[in-house]
XYZ file of C-alpha atoms in Angstrom:
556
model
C -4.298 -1.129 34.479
C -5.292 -3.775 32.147
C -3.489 -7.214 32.416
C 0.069 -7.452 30.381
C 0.641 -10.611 30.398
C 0.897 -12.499 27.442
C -2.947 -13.677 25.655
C -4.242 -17.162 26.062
C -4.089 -19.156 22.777
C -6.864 -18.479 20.074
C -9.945 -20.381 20.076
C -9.654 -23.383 17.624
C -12.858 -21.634 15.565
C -10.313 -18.455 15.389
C -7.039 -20.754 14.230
C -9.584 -22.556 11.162
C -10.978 -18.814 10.303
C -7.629 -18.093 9.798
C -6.560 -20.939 7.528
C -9.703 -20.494 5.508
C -8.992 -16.989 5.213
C -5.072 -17.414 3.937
C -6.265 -20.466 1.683
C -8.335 -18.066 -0.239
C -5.528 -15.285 -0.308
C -3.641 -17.617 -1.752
C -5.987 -18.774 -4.355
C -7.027 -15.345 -5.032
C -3.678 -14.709 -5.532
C -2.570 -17.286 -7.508
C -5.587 -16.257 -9.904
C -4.408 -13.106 -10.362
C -1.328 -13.527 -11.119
C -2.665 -15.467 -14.529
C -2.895 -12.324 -16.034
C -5.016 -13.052 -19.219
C -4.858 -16.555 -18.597
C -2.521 -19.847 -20.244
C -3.994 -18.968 -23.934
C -2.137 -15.516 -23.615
C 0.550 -16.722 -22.423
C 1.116 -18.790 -25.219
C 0.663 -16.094 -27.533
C 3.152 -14.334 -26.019
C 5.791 -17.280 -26.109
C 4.991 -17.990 -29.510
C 6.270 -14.403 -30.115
C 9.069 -15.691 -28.203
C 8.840 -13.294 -25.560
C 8.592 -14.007 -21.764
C 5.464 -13.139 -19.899
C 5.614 -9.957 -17.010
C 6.347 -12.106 -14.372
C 8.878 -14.695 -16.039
C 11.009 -11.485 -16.956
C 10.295 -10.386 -13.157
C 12.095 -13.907 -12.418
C 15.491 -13.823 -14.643
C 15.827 -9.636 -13.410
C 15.908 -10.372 -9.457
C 18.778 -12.117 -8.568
C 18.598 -15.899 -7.504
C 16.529 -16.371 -4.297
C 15.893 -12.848 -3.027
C 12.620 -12.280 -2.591
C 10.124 -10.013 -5.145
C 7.976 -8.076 -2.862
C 5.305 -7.388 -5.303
C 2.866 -4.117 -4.644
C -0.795 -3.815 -5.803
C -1.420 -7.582 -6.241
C -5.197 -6.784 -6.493
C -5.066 -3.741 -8.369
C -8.276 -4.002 -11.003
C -9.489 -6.459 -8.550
C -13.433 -7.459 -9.714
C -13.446 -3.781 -11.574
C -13.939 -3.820 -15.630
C -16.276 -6.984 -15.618
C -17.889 -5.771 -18.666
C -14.372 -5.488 -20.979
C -12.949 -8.558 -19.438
C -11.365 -7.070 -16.706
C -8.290 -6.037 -15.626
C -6.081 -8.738 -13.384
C -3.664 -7.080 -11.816
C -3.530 -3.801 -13.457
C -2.369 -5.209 -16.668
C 1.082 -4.301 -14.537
C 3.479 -6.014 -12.010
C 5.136 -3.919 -9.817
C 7.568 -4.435 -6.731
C 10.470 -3.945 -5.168
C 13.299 -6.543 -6.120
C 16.853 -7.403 -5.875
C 19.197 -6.333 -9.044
C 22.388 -6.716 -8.370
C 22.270 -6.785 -4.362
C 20.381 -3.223 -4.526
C 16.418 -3.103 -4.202
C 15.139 -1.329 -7.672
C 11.554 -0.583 -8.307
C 9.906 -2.863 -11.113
C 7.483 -1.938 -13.273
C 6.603 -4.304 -16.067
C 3.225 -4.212 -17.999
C 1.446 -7.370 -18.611
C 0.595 -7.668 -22.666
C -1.595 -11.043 -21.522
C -3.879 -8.578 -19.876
C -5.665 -6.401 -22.992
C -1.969 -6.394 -24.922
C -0.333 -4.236 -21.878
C -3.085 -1.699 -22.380
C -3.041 1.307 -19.609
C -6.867 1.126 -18.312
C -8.054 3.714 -15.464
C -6.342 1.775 -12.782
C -2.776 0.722 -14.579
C -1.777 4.442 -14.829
C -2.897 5.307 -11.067
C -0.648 2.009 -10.208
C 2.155 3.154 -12.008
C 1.965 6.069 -10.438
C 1.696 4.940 -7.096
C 4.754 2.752 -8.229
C 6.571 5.700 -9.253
C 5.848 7.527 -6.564
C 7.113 5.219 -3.879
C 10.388 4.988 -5.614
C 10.600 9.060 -5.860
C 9.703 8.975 -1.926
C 12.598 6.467 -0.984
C 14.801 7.318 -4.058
C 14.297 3.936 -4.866
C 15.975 3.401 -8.370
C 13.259 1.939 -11.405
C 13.547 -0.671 -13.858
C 10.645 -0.564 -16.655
C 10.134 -3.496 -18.684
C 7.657 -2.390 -21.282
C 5.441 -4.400 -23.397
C 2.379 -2.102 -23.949
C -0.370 -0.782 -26.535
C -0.612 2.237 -24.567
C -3.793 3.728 -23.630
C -7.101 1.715 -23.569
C -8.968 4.049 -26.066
C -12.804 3.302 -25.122
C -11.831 4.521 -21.707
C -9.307 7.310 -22.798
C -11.661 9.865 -20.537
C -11.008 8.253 -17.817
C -6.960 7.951 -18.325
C -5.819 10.673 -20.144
C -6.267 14.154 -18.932
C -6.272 14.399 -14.983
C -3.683 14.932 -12.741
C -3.385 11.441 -11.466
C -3.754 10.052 -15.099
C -1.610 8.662 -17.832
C 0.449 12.314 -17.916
C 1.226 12.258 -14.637
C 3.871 9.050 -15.690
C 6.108 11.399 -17.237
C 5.624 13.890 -15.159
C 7.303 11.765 -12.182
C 9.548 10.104 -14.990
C 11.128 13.553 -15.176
C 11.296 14.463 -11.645
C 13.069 11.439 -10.539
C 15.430 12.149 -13.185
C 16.329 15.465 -11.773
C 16.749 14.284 -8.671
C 19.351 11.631 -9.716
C 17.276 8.470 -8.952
C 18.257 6.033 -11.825
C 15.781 5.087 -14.200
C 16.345 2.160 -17.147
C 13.725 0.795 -19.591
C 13.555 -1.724 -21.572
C 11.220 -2.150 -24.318
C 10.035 -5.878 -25.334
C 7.252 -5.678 -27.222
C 5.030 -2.677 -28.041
C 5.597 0.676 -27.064
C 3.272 3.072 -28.961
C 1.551 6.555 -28.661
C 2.258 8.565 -25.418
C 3.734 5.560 -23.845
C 6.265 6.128 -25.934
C 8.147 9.008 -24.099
C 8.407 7.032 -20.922
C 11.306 5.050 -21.751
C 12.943 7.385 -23.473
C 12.890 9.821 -20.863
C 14.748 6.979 -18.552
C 18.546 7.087 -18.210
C 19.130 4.347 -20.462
C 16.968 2.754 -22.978
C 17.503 -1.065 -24.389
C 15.037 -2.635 -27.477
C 14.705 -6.448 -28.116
C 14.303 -6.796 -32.040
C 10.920 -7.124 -33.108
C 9.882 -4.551 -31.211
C 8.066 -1.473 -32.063
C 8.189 2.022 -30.566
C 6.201 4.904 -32.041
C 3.993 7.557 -31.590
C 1.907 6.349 -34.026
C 1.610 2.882 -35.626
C 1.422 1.835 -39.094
C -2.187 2.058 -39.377
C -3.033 5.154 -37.429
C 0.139 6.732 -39.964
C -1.978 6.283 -42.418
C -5.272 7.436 -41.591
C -3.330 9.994 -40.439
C -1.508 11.286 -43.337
C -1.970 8.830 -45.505
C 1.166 7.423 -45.409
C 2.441 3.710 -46.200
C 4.910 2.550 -43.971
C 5.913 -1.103 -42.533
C 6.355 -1.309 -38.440
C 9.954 -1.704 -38.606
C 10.720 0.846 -40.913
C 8.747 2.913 -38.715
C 10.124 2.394 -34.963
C 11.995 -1.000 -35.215
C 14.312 -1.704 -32.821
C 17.172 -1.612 -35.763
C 15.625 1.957 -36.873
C 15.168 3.328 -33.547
C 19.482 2.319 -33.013
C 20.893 2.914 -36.445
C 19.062 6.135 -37.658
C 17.206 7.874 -35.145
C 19.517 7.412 -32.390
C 17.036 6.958 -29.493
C 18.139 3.665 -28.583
C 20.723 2.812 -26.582
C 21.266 -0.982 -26.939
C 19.645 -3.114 -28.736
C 19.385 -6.911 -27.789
C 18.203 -9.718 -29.962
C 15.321 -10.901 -27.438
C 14.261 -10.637 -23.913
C 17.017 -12.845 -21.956
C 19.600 -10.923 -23.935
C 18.148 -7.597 -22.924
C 17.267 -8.581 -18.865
C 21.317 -9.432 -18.783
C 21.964 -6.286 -20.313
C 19.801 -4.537 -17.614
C 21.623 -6.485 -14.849
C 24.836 -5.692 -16.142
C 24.199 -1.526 -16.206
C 22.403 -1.999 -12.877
C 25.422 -2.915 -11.280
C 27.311 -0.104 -12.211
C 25.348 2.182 -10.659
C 26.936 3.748 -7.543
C 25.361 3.971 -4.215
C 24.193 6.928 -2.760
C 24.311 7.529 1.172
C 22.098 5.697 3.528
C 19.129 7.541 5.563
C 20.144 9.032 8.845
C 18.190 6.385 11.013
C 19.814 3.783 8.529
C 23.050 4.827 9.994
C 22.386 3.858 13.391
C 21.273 0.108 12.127
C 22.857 -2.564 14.270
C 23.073 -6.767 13.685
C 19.312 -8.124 13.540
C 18.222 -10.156 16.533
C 15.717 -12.608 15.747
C 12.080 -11.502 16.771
C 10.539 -14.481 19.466
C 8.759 -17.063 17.451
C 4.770 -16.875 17.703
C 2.139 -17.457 15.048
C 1.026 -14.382 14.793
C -2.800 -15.975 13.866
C -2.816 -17.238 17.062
C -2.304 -13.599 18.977
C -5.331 -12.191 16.668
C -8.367 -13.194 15.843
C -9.767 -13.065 11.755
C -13.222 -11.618 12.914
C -11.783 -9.352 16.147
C -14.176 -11.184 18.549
C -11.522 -11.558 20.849
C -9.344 -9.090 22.799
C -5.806 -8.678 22.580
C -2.863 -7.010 24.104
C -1.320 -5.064 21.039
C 1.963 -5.653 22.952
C 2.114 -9.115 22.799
C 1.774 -8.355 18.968
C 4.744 -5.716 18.919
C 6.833 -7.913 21.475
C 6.209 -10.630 18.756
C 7.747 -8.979 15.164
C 10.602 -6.732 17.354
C 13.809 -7.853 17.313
C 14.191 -9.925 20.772
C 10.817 -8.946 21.878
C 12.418 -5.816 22.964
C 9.913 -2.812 23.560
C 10.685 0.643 25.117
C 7.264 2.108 26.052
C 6.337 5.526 26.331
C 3.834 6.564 28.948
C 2.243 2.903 29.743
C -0.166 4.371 32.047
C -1.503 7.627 30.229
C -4.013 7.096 27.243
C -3.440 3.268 27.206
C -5.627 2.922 24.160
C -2.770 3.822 22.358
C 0.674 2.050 22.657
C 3.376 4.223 21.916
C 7.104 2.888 22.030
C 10.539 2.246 20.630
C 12.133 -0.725 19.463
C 14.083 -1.929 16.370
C 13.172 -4.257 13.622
C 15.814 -6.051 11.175
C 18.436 -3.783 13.132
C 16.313 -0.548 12.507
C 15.522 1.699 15.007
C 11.409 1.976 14.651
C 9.214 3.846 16.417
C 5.327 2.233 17.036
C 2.116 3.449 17.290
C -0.376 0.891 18.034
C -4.330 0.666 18.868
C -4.826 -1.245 22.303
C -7.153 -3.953 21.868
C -7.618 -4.853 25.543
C -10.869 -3.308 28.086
C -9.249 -0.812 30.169
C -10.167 0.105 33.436
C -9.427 4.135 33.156
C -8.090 6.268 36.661
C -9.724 9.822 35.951
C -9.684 13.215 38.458
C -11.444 13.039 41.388
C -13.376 15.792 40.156
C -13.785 17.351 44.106
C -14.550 13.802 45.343
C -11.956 12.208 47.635
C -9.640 9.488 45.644
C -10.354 8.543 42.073
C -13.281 7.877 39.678
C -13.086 5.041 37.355
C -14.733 4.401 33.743
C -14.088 1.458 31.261
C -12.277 2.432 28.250
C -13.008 0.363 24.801
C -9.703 -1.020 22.816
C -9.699 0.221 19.790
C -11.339 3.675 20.195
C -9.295 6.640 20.689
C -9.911 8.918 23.895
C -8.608 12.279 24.031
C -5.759 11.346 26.236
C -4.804 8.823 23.907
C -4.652 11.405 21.079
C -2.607 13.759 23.197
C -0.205 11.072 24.324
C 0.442 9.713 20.287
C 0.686 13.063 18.888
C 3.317 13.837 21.485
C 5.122 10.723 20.325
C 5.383 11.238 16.954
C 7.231 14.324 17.807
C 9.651 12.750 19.905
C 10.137 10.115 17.018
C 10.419 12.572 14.280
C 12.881 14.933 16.786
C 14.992 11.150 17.106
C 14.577 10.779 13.433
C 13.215 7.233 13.711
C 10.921 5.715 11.430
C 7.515 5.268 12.927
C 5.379 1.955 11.727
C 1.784 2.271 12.705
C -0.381 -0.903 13.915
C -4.031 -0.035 12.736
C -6.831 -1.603 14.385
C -9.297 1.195 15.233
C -13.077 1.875 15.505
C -12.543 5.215 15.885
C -12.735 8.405 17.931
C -15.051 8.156 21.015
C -18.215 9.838 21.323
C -20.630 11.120 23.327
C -20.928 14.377 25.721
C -18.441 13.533 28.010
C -16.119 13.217 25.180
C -16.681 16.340 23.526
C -16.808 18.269 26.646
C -12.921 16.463 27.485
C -12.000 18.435 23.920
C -12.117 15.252 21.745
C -12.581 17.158 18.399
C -9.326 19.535 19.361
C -7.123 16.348 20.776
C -7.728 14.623 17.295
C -7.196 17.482 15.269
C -3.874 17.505 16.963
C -3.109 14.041 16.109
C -4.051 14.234 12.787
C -1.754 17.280 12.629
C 1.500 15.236 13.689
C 0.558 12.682 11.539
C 0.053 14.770 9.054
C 3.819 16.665 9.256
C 5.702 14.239 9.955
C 8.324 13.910 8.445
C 10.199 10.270 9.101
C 9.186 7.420 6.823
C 5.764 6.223 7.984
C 4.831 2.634 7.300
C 1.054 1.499 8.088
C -0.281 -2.439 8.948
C -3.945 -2.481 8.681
C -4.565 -5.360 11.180
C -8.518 -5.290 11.712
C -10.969 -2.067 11.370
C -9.574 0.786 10.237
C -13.318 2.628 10.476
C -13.771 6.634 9.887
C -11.503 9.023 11.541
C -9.813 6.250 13.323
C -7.936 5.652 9.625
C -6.780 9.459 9.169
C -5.481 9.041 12.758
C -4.127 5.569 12.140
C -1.759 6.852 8.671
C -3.927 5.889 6.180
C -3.355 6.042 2.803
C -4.665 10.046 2.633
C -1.358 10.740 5.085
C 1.565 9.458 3.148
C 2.764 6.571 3.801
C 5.835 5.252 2.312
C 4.401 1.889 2.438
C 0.805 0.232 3.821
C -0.305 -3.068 4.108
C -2.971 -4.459 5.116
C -3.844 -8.377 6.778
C -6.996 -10.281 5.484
C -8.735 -8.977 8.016
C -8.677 -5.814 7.547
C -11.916 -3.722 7.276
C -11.806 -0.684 5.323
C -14.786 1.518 5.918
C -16.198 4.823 7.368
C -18.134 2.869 10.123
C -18.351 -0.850 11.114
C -21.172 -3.159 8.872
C -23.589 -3.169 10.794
C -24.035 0.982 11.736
C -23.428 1.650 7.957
C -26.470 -1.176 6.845
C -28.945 0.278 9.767
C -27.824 3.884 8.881
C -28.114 3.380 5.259
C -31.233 1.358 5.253
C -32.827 4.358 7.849
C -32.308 7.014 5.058
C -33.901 4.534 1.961
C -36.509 3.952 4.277
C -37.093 7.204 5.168
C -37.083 8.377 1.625
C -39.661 5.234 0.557
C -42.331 6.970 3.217
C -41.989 10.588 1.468
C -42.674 8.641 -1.571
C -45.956 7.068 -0.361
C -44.624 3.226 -0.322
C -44.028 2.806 3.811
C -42.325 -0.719 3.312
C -43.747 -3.734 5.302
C -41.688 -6.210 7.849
C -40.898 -8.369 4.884
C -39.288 -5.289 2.384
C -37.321 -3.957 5.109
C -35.678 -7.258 5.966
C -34.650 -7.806 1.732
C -33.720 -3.806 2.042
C -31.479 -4.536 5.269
C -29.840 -7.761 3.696
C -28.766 -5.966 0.472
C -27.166 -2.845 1.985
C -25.495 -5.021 4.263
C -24.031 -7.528 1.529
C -22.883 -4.417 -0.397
C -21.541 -2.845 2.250
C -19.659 -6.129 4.079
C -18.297 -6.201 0.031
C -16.728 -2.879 0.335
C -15.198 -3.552 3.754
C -13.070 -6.292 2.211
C -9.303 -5.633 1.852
C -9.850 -6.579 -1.715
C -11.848 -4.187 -2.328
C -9.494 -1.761 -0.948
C -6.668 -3.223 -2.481
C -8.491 -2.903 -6.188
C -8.689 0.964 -5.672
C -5.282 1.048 -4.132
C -6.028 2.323 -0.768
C -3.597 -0.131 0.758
C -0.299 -1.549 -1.112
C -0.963 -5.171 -0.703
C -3.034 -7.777 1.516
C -0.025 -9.323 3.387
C -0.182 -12.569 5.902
C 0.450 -12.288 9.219
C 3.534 -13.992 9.965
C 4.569 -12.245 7.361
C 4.552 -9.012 9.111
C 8.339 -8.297 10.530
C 10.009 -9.121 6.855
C 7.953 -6.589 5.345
C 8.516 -4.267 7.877
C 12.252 -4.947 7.547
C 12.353 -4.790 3.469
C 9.906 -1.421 3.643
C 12.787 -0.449 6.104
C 15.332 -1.317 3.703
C 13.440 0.394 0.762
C 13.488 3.774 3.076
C 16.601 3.913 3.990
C 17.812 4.959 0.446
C 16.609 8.316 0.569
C 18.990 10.489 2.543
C 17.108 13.460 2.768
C 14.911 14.480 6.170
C 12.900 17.467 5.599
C 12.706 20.118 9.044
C 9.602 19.561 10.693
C 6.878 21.981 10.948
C 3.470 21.627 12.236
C 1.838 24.568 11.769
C -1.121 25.463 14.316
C -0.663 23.143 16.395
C -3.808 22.565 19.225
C -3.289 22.443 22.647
């Protein structure tokens, strides 16, 4: 049995990793969040309109907090246009009215609001977190619609610019409110997406069309001025499509507010309705507990222990498969069901095997055994039979390996896992704390299972194997493929050959880089772990529905 008692402090070098680390979130952030930068801006107050964000501010009511999604959407993609900060979109879940709504509001700093390959994938993503927790929307659209010289790229598939309306529509049907407002442009197939909302509201000055002035006229050759076309005062007079018009953007944010708050509320989720008063969670920096570069070892209890509420932790089967921790607690009041990867070395008890007593082998944290994988897919049954949300703690190498391994059923035990995973059917939120490497993230929720909601810390690693395996792997096959080729490479080439697959590689482990592609929903700090976990709990609980579970062929 591996030692329980709480870790040692970190190691100084750990602690100023850290505060590197977070300083450069933070300015990564803050760079971001610029959109096309302070000359932009001032173009857009000089139309004397706010910027994405500053209409973000006035929406959410005073001092609740925005918890914005997809930060680093775009994130070092579309160098050679400019790029893309942020999506050319800001999306999160706010506070309107004391409800959380789902904001979506493009950024016409970044490319005038333009939908590039990535801003319609994040919408959708948006969109589709709000359809999974019935999450009401508010879209606050200022957009030129779709980037033309990359129209291949956004237009046509599935998860591409179509697929907006597509969930627009659904969400409709199923009675999830939906309100737009539009606040600048709103042209071309852009155009049906606030229109197919519940309500729609126009700022004067505004223009909303299929096609604008000049494309009317190559077009057909018609002569027509912008307002006369799809002016706010057209659009509400004469073609009726408008709801409400408003004379500029604070008029039209009130005028938001004030509908929002008529809405009524539907019923809670069933583990919503067992929710009792929130008991603070112990106080620990979190920092402290785990290392940034996982050099040291650490009792993923001691992590749970510190983001529960009273440190409270019901564990299931402590002894069996200990490199998962499986447990109940509650969080914020929720109930919450965890599934966590041990990072401690375990000394393992295994049959005798004929032999009197017991055999012995050293188990590494982070890898999952097949007794680990029986042990958390029996788990996530017993939490989806409870109906209680399950939040997974990812810091996994992977499956083990090896002949032992595979003759214990390995391949079987995961697919079982995976399975539950897979099927379940309560809300499932994911923390990437450190690796989440190969089959270990399939296992671990990752964003291929579902989740309602996955973040990830700064230092995560996102990958199908660790750095180091991937570079020698990597550089085995170019080498190999240099000596078919006549050109065996010398000492010197294979160090410069080892150096650059490794520097590419150790970029595409970065949460970053995951975070551009949208593989996790934001990079999150640390400490600020629980009160995510709390306001993804909070975002859940608005869907009432729990479909019946069924798993299917289920191994044994």
């Amino acid at each position: 049995m591996p030692d329980h008692s709480p870790s040692a402090p970190a190691h100084p070098a750990s602690v100023s990793t850290w505060a590197t680390e977070l300083a450069r979130l933070a300015a990564d952030q803050q760079k971001v969040r610029a959109g096309g930068g302070a000359k932009a801006q001032q173009r857009q107050h000089e139309k004397n309109r706010l910027t994405a964000r500053e209409r973000v501010g006035q929406l959410c009511d005073d001092g609740a907090p925005f918890d914005e999604l997809m930060t680093f959407a775009g994130y070092g993609m579309y160098e050679e246009v400019g790029g893309c900060p942020s999506g050319g979109t800001v999306t999160g879940i706010g506070m309107v009215q004391g409800r959380p709504w789902m904001i979506i509001a493009n950024d016409a700093t970044v490319k005038a609001g333009a939908f590039f390959p990535i801003t319609a994938k994040k919408v959708i993503r948006a969109q589709t977190i709000a359809l999974e927790n019935h999450l009401p929307v508010i879209y606050l659209v200022d957009s030129a619609g779709v980037y033309l010289p990359m129209q291949d790229e956004i237009f046509p598939d599935q998860d591409d610019f179509g697929r907006v309306f597509y969930l627009n529509a659904r969400m409709s049907a199923l009675g999830i409110p939906q309100i737009a407002a539009i606040m600048g442009n709103c042209v071309a197939g852009g155009a049906y997406l606030p229109v197919m909302c519940d309500t729609l509201i126009m700022t004067e000055g505004s223009g909303l069309y299929l096609a604008g002035p000049a494309l009317v006229k190559a077009a057909i050759g018609q002569v027509v001025e912008s307002e006369e076309l799809g002016g706010a005062s057209m659009h509400s007079a004469i073609a009726g499509t408008v709801d409400y018009k408003e004379p500029d953007d604070q008029h039209a944010l009130a005028r938001v507010r004030a509908l929002a708050d008529l809405y009524a509320q539907g019923e809670l989720a069933p583990f919503a309705r067992r929710r009792k008063d929130t008991v603070p969670a112990p106080q620990r920096d979190l920092t402290s507990l785990v290392s940034f570069d996982g050099s040291k070892t650490y009792d993923v209890r001691d992590l749970i222990k510190s983001i529960t509420d009273g440190g409270e932790f019901h564990e299931f089967k402590p002894e069996y498969g200990e490199t998962l921790v499986c447990g109940f607690s509650r969080i914020g009041g929720y109930p919450v069901a965890f599934v966590a990867n041990q990072r401690t070395v375990i000394k393992k008890k295994l049959k005798s095997g004929g032999e009197p007593g017991l055999r012995t082998r050293i188990e590494v944290g982070g890898v999952i055994y097949g007794d680990s994988a029986d042990k958390a897919a029996r788990f996530i049954l017993d939490a989806n039979q409870a109906g209680v949300p399950l939040v997974f703690l990812s810091d996994v190498t992977g499956f083990m390996v090896g002949r032992d391994s595979e003759q214990e059923g390995i391949i079987r035990r995961g697919a079982k896992l995976v399975n539950a995973v897979s099927n379940c059917v309560v809300p499932k939120i994911t923390i990437i704390t450190g690796g989440s490497f190969g089959a270990g993230n399939y296992a671990m929720n990752g964003k291929a299972y579902a989740p309602r909601f996955i973040y990830a810390w700064p230092s995560a690693k996102y990958a199908v194997m660790s750095g180091n395996a991937a570079a020698k792997t990597l550089l085995d096959i170019q080498v190999a493929a240099l000596k078919r080729s006549g050109h065996p490479p010398d000492d010197e080439e294979l160090q410069k050959l080892y150096d650059e697959v490794k520097a590419k590689y150790d970029t595409e482990l970065d949460p970053r880089y995951a975070a551009s592609r949208l593989w996790v929903d934001d990079i999150i700090e640390p400490n600020d772990t629980r009160d995510r976990i709390i306001r993804a709990l909070d975002a859940c609980a608005q869907n009432p529905r729990q479909e019946e579970l069924k798993v299917g062929v289920f191994q044994v």
